[in-house]
Coordinates of C-alpha atoms in Angstrom, one line a residue:
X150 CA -8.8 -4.4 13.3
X151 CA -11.7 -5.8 14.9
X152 CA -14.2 -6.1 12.9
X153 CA -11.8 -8.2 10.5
X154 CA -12.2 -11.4 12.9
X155 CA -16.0 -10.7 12.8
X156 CA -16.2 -10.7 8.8
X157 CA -13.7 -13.6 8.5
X158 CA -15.6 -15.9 11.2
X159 CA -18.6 -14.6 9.3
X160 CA -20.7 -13.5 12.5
X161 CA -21.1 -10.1 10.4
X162 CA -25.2 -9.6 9.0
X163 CA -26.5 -6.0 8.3
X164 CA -22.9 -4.1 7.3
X165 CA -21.8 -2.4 3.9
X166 CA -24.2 -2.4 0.9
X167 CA -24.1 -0.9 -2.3
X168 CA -21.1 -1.0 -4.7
X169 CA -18.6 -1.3 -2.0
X170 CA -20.5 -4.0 -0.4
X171 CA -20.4 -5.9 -4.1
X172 CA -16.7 -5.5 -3.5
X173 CA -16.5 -6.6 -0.3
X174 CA -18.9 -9.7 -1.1
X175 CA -16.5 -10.7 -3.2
X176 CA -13.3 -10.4 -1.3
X177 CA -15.0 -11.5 2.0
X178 CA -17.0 -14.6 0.7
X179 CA -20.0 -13.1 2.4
X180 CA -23.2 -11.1 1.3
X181 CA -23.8 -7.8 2.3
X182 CA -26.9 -6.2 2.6
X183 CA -28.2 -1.9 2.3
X184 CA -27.8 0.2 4.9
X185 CA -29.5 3.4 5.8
X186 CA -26.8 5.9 4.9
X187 CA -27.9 8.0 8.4
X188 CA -27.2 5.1 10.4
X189 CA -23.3 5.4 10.0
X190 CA -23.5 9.0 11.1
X191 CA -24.4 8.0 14.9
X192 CA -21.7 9.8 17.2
X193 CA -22.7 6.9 19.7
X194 CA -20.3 3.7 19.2
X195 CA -22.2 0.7 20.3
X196 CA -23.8 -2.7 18.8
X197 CA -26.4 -2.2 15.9
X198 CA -27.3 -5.7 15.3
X199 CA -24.3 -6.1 12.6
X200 CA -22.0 -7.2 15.2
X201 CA -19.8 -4.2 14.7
X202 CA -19.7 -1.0 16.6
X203 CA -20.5 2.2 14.4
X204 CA -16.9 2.8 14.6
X205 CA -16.1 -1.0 13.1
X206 CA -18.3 -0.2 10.3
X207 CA -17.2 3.4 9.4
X208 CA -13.5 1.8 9.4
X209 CA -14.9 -1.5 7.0
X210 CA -16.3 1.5 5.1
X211 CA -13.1 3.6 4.8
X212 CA -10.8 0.3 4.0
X213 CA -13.0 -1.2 1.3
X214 CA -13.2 2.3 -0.2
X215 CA -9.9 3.1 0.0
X216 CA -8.4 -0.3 -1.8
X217 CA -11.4 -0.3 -4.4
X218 CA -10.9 2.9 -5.8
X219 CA -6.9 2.7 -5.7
X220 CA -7.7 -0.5 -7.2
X221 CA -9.5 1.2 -10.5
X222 CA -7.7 4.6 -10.6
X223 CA -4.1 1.9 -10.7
X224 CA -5.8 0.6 -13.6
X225 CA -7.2 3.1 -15.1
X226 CA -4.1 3.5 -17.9
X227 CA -4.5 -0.2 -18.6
X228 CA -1.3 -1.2 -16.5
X229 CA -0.8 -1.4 -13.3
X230 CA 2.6 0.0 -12.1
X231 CA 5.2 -1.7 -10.1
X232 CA 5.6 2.2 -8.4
X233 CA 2.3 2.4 -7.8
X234 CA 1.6 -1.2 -6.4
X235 CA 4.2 0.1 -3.9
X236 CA 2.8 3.1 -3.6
X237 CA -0.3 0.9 -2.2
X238 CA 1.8 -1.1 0.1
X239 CA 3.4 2.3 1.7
X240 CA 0.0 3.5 2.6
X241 CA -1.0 -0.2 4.3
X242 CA 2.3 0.1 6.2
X243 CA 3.0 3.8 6.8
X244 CA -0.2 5.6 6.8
X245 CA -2.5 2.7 8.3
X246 CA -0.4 0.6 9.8
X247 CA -2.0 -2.8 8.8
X248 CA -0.7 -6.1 10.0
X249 CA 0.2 -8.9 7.4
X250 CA -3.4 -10.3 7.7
X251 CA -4.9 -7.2 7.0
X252 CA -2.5 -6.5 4.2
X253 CA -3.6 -9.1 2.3
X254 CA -7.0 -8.6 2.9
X255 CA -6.7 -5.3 1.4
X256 CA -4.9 -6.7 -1.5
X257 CA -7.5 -9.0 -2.0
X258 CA -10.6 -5.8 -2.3
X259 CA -7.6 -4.6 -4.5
X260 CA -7.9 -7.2 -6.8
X261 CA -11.6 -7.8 -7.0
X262 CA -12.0 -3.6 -7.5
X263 CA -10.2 -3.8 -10.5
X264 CA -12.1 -6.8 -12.0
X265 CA -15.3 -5.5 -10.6
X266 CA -17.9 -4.3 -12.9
X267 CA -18.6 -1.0 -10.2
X268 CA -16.9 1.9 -11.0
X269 CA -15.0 4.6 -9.4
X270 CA -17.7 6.6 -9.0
X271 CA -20.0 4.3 -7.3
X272 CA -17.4 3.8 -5.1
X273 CA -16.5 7.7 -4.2
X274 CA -19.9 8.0 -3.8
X275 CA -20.9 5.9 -1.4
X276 CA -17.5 6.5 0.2
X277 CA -18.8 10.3 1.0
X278 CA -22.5 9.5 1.6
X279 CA -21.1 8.5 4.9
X280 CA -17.6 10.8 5.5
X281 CA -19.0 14.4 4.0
X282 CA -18.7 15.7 7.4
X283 CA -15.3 14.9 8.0
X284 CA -12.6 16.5 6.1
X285 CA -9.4 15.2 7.5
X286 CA -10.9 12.1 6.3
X287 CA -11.8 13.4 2.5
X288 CA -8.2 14.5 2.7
X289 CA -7.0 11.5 3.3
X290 CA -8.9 10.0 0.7
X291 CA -8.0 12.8 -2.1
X292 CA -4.2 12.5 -0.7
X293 CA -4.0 9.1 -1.3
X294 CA -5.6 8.7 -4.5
X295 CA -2.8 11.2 -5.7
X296 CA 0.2 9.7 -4.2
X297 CA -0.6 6.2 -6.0
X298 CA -1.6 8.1 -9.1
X299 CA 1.5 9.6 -9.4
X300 CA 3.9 6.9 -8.1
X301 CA 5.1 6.5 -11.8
X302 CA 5.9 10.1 -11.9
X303 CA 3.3 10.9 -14.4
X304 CA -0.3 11.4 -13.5
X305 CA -2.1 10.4 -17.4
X306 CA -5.1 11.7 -18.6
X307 CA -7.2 9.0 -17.6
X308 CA -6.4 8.9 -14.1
X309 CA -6.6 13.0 -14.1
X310 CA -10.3 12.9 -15.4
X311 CA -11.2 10.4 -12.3
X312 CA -9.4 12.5 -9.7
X313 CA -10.8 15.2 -10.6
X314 CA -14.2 13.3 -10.4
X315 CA -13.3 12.2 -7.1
X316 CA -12.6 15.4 -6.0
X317 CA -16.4 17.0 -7.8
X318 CA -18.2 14.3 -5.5
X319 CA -15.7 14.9 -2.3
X320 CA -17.3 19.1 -2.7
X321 CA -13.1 19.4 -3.1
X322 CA -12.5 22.9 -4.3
X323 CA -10.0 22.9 -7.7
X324 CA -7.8 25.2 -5.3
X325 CA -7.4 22.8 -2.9
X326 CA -6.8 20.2 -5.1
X327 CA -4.2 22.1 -7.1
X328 CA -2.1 22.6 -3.7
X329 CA -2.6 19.1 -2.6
X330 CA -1.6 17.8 -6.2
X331 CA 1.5 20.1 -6.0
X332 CA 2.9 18.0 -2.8
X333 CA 3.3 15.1 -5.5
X334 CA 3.8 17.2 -8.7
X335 CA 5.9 20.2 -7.9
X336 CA 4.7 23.3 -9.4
X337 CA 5.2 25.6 -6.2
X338 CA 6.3 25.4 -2.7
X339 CA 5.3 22.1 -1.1
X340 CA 5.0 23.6 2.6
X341 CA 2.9 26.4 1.4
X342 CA 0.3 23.3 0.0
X343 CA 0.4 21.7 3.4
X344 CA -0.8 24.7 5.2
X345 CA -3.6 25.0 2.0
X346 CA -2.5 28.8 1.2
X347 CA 0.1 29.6 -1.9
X348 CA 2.7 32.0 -1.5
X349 CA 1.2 35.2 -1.9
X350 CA -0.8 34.8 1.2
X351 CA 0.1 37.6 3.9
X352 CA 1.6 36.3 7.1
X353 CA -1.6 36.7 9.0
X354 CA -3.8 34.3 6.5
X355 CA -0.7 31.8 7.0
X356 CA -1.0 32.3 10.8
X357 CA -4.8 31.8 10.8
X358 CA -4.6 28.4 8.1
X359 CA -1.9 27.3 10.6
X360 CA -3.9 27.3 13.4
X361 CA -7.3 26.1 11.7
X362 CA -5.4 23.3 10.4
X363 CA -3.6 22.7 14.2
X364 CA -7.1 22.5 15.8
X365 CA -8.5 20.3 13.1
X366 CA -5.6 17.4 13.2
X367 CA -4.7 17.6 16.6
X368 CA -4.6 13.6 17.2
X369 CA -6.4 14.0 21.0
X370 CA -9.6 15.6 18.8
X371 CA -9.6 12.8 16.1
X372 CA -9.3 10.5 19.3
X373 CA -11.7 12.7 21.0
X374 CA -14.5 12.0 18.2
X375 CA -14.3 8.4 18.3
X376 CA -13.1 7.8 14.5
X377 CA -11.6 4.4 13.6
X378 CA -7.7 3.8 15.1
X379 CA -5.9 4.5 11.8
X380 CA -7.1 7.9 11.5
X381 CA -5.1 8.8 14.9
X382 CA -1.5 8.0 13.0
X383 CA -2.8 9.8 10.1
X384 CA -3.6 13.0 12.1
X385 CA -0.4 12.5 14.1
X386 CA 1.9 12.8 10.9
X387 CA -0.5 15.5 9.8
X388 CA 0.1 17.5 12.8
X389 CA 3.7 17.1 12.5
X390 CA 3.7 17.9 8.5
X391 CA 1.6 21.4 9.6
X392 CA 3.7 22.3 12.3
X393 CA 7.1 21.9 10.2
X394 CA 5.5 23.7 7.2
X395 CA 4.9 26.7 9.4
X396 CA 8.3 26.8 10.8
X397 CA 9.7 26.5 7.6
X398 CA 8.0 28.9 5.9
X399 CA 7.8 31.8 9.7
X400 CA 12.0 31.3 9.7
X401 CA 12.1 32.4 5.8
X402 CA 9.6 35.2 6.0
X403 CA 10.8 36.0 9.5
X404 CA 7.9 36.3 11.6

């Protein structure tokens, strides 16, 4: 990660403002400032005067997001769970692949998230002001915030009503929260919610799902776009997790 040196050695100006800039204030030791919301959209990576690229600052984006709202949706129950504080760690190690450094500087937005006086929704917000054109991304996101949720093998109440929030902001549909919530708790097949289709589909909507969801993950197009490094590992499991999914369910319905 970059742009981590740049924020540490504090050679970072115009960056990440609003809530998640609070957070990252905090957790950095720096001041950040507003940002035009169109000026992380730019396809162009390059120097803006921050002293990260556009892809530096999408990725600061995406990281402080990700940790402050796992940060309040942990808490939101009033404890926070050994299962889900390795649930947390998983994501650092499997899904983004942090270092230790990194790690703990995730930890720390962790931390100041849940003391933070921001909420959630500030935070999802802001989070989709700048990723609404990208839904791998918003998957991600969504995927995340249920895997930690449900860590403890219970999703409460609490932590329902904010995920369901999250998804409301994220545009979402209920359906495709229902199947992605199903990967974590079971209520139907788990390969026909990877390929976002339930089990009464007909084998030609499961052949044209399949290969929507193929051209959207292929890792050389999230490369392709210029999206931050951790995204590539994401969309290579993804890929895999699709491709399996079909097999599985082509073998069993025999097409």
């Amino acid at each position: 990660m970059s742009w981590l040196g740049k924020i540490v050695g504090g050679t970072i100006g115009l960056a990440l403002g609003g809530p998640l800039g609070a957070v990252a204030g905090a957790a950095f030791g720096h001041a950040f400032v507003d940002k035009r919301e169109d000026e992380y959209l730019r396809s162009i990576p390059g120097s803006n005067g921050s002293g990260l690229s556009s892809n530096e600052e999408a990725q600061l984006l995406f990281f402080t997001a990700a940790f402050s709202m796992l940060g309040k949706i942990s808490k939101a129950d009033g404890r926070i769970s050994e299962e889900e504080i390795k649930a947390v760690e998983r994501f650092m190690i499997n899904d983004l692949q942090l270092d230790q450094p990194s790690r703990e500087t995730a930890k720390n937005i962790f931390r100041n998230a849940v003391t933070s006086s921001q909420t959630f929704e500030g935070f999802a917000e802001q989070f989709y002001s700048v990723f609404k054109y990208q839904s791998n991304i918003i998957e991600l996101m969504m995927d995340v915030l249920l895997r930690v949720s449900s860590a403890d093998g219970n999703i409460s109440d609490v932590e329902e009503q904010m995920l369901l929030l999250a998804s409301r902001i994220f545009n979402f549909s209920q359906l495709d929260y229902n199947r992605l919530k199903s990967r974590y708790v079971k209520k139907s097949d788990p390969y026909y919610a990877v390929l976002q289709c339930d089990e009464n589909a007909s084998n030609e909507e499961i052949k044209k799902k399949y290969r929507t969801l193929v051209q959207e993950y292929h890792p050389d197009k999230i490369q392709a776009k210029g999206l931050p490094e951790e995204f590539v590992k994401f969309a290579t499991d993804k890929f895999t997790e699709i491709q399996a999914a079909y097999e599985h369910i082509r073998k069993i319905r025999g097409f």
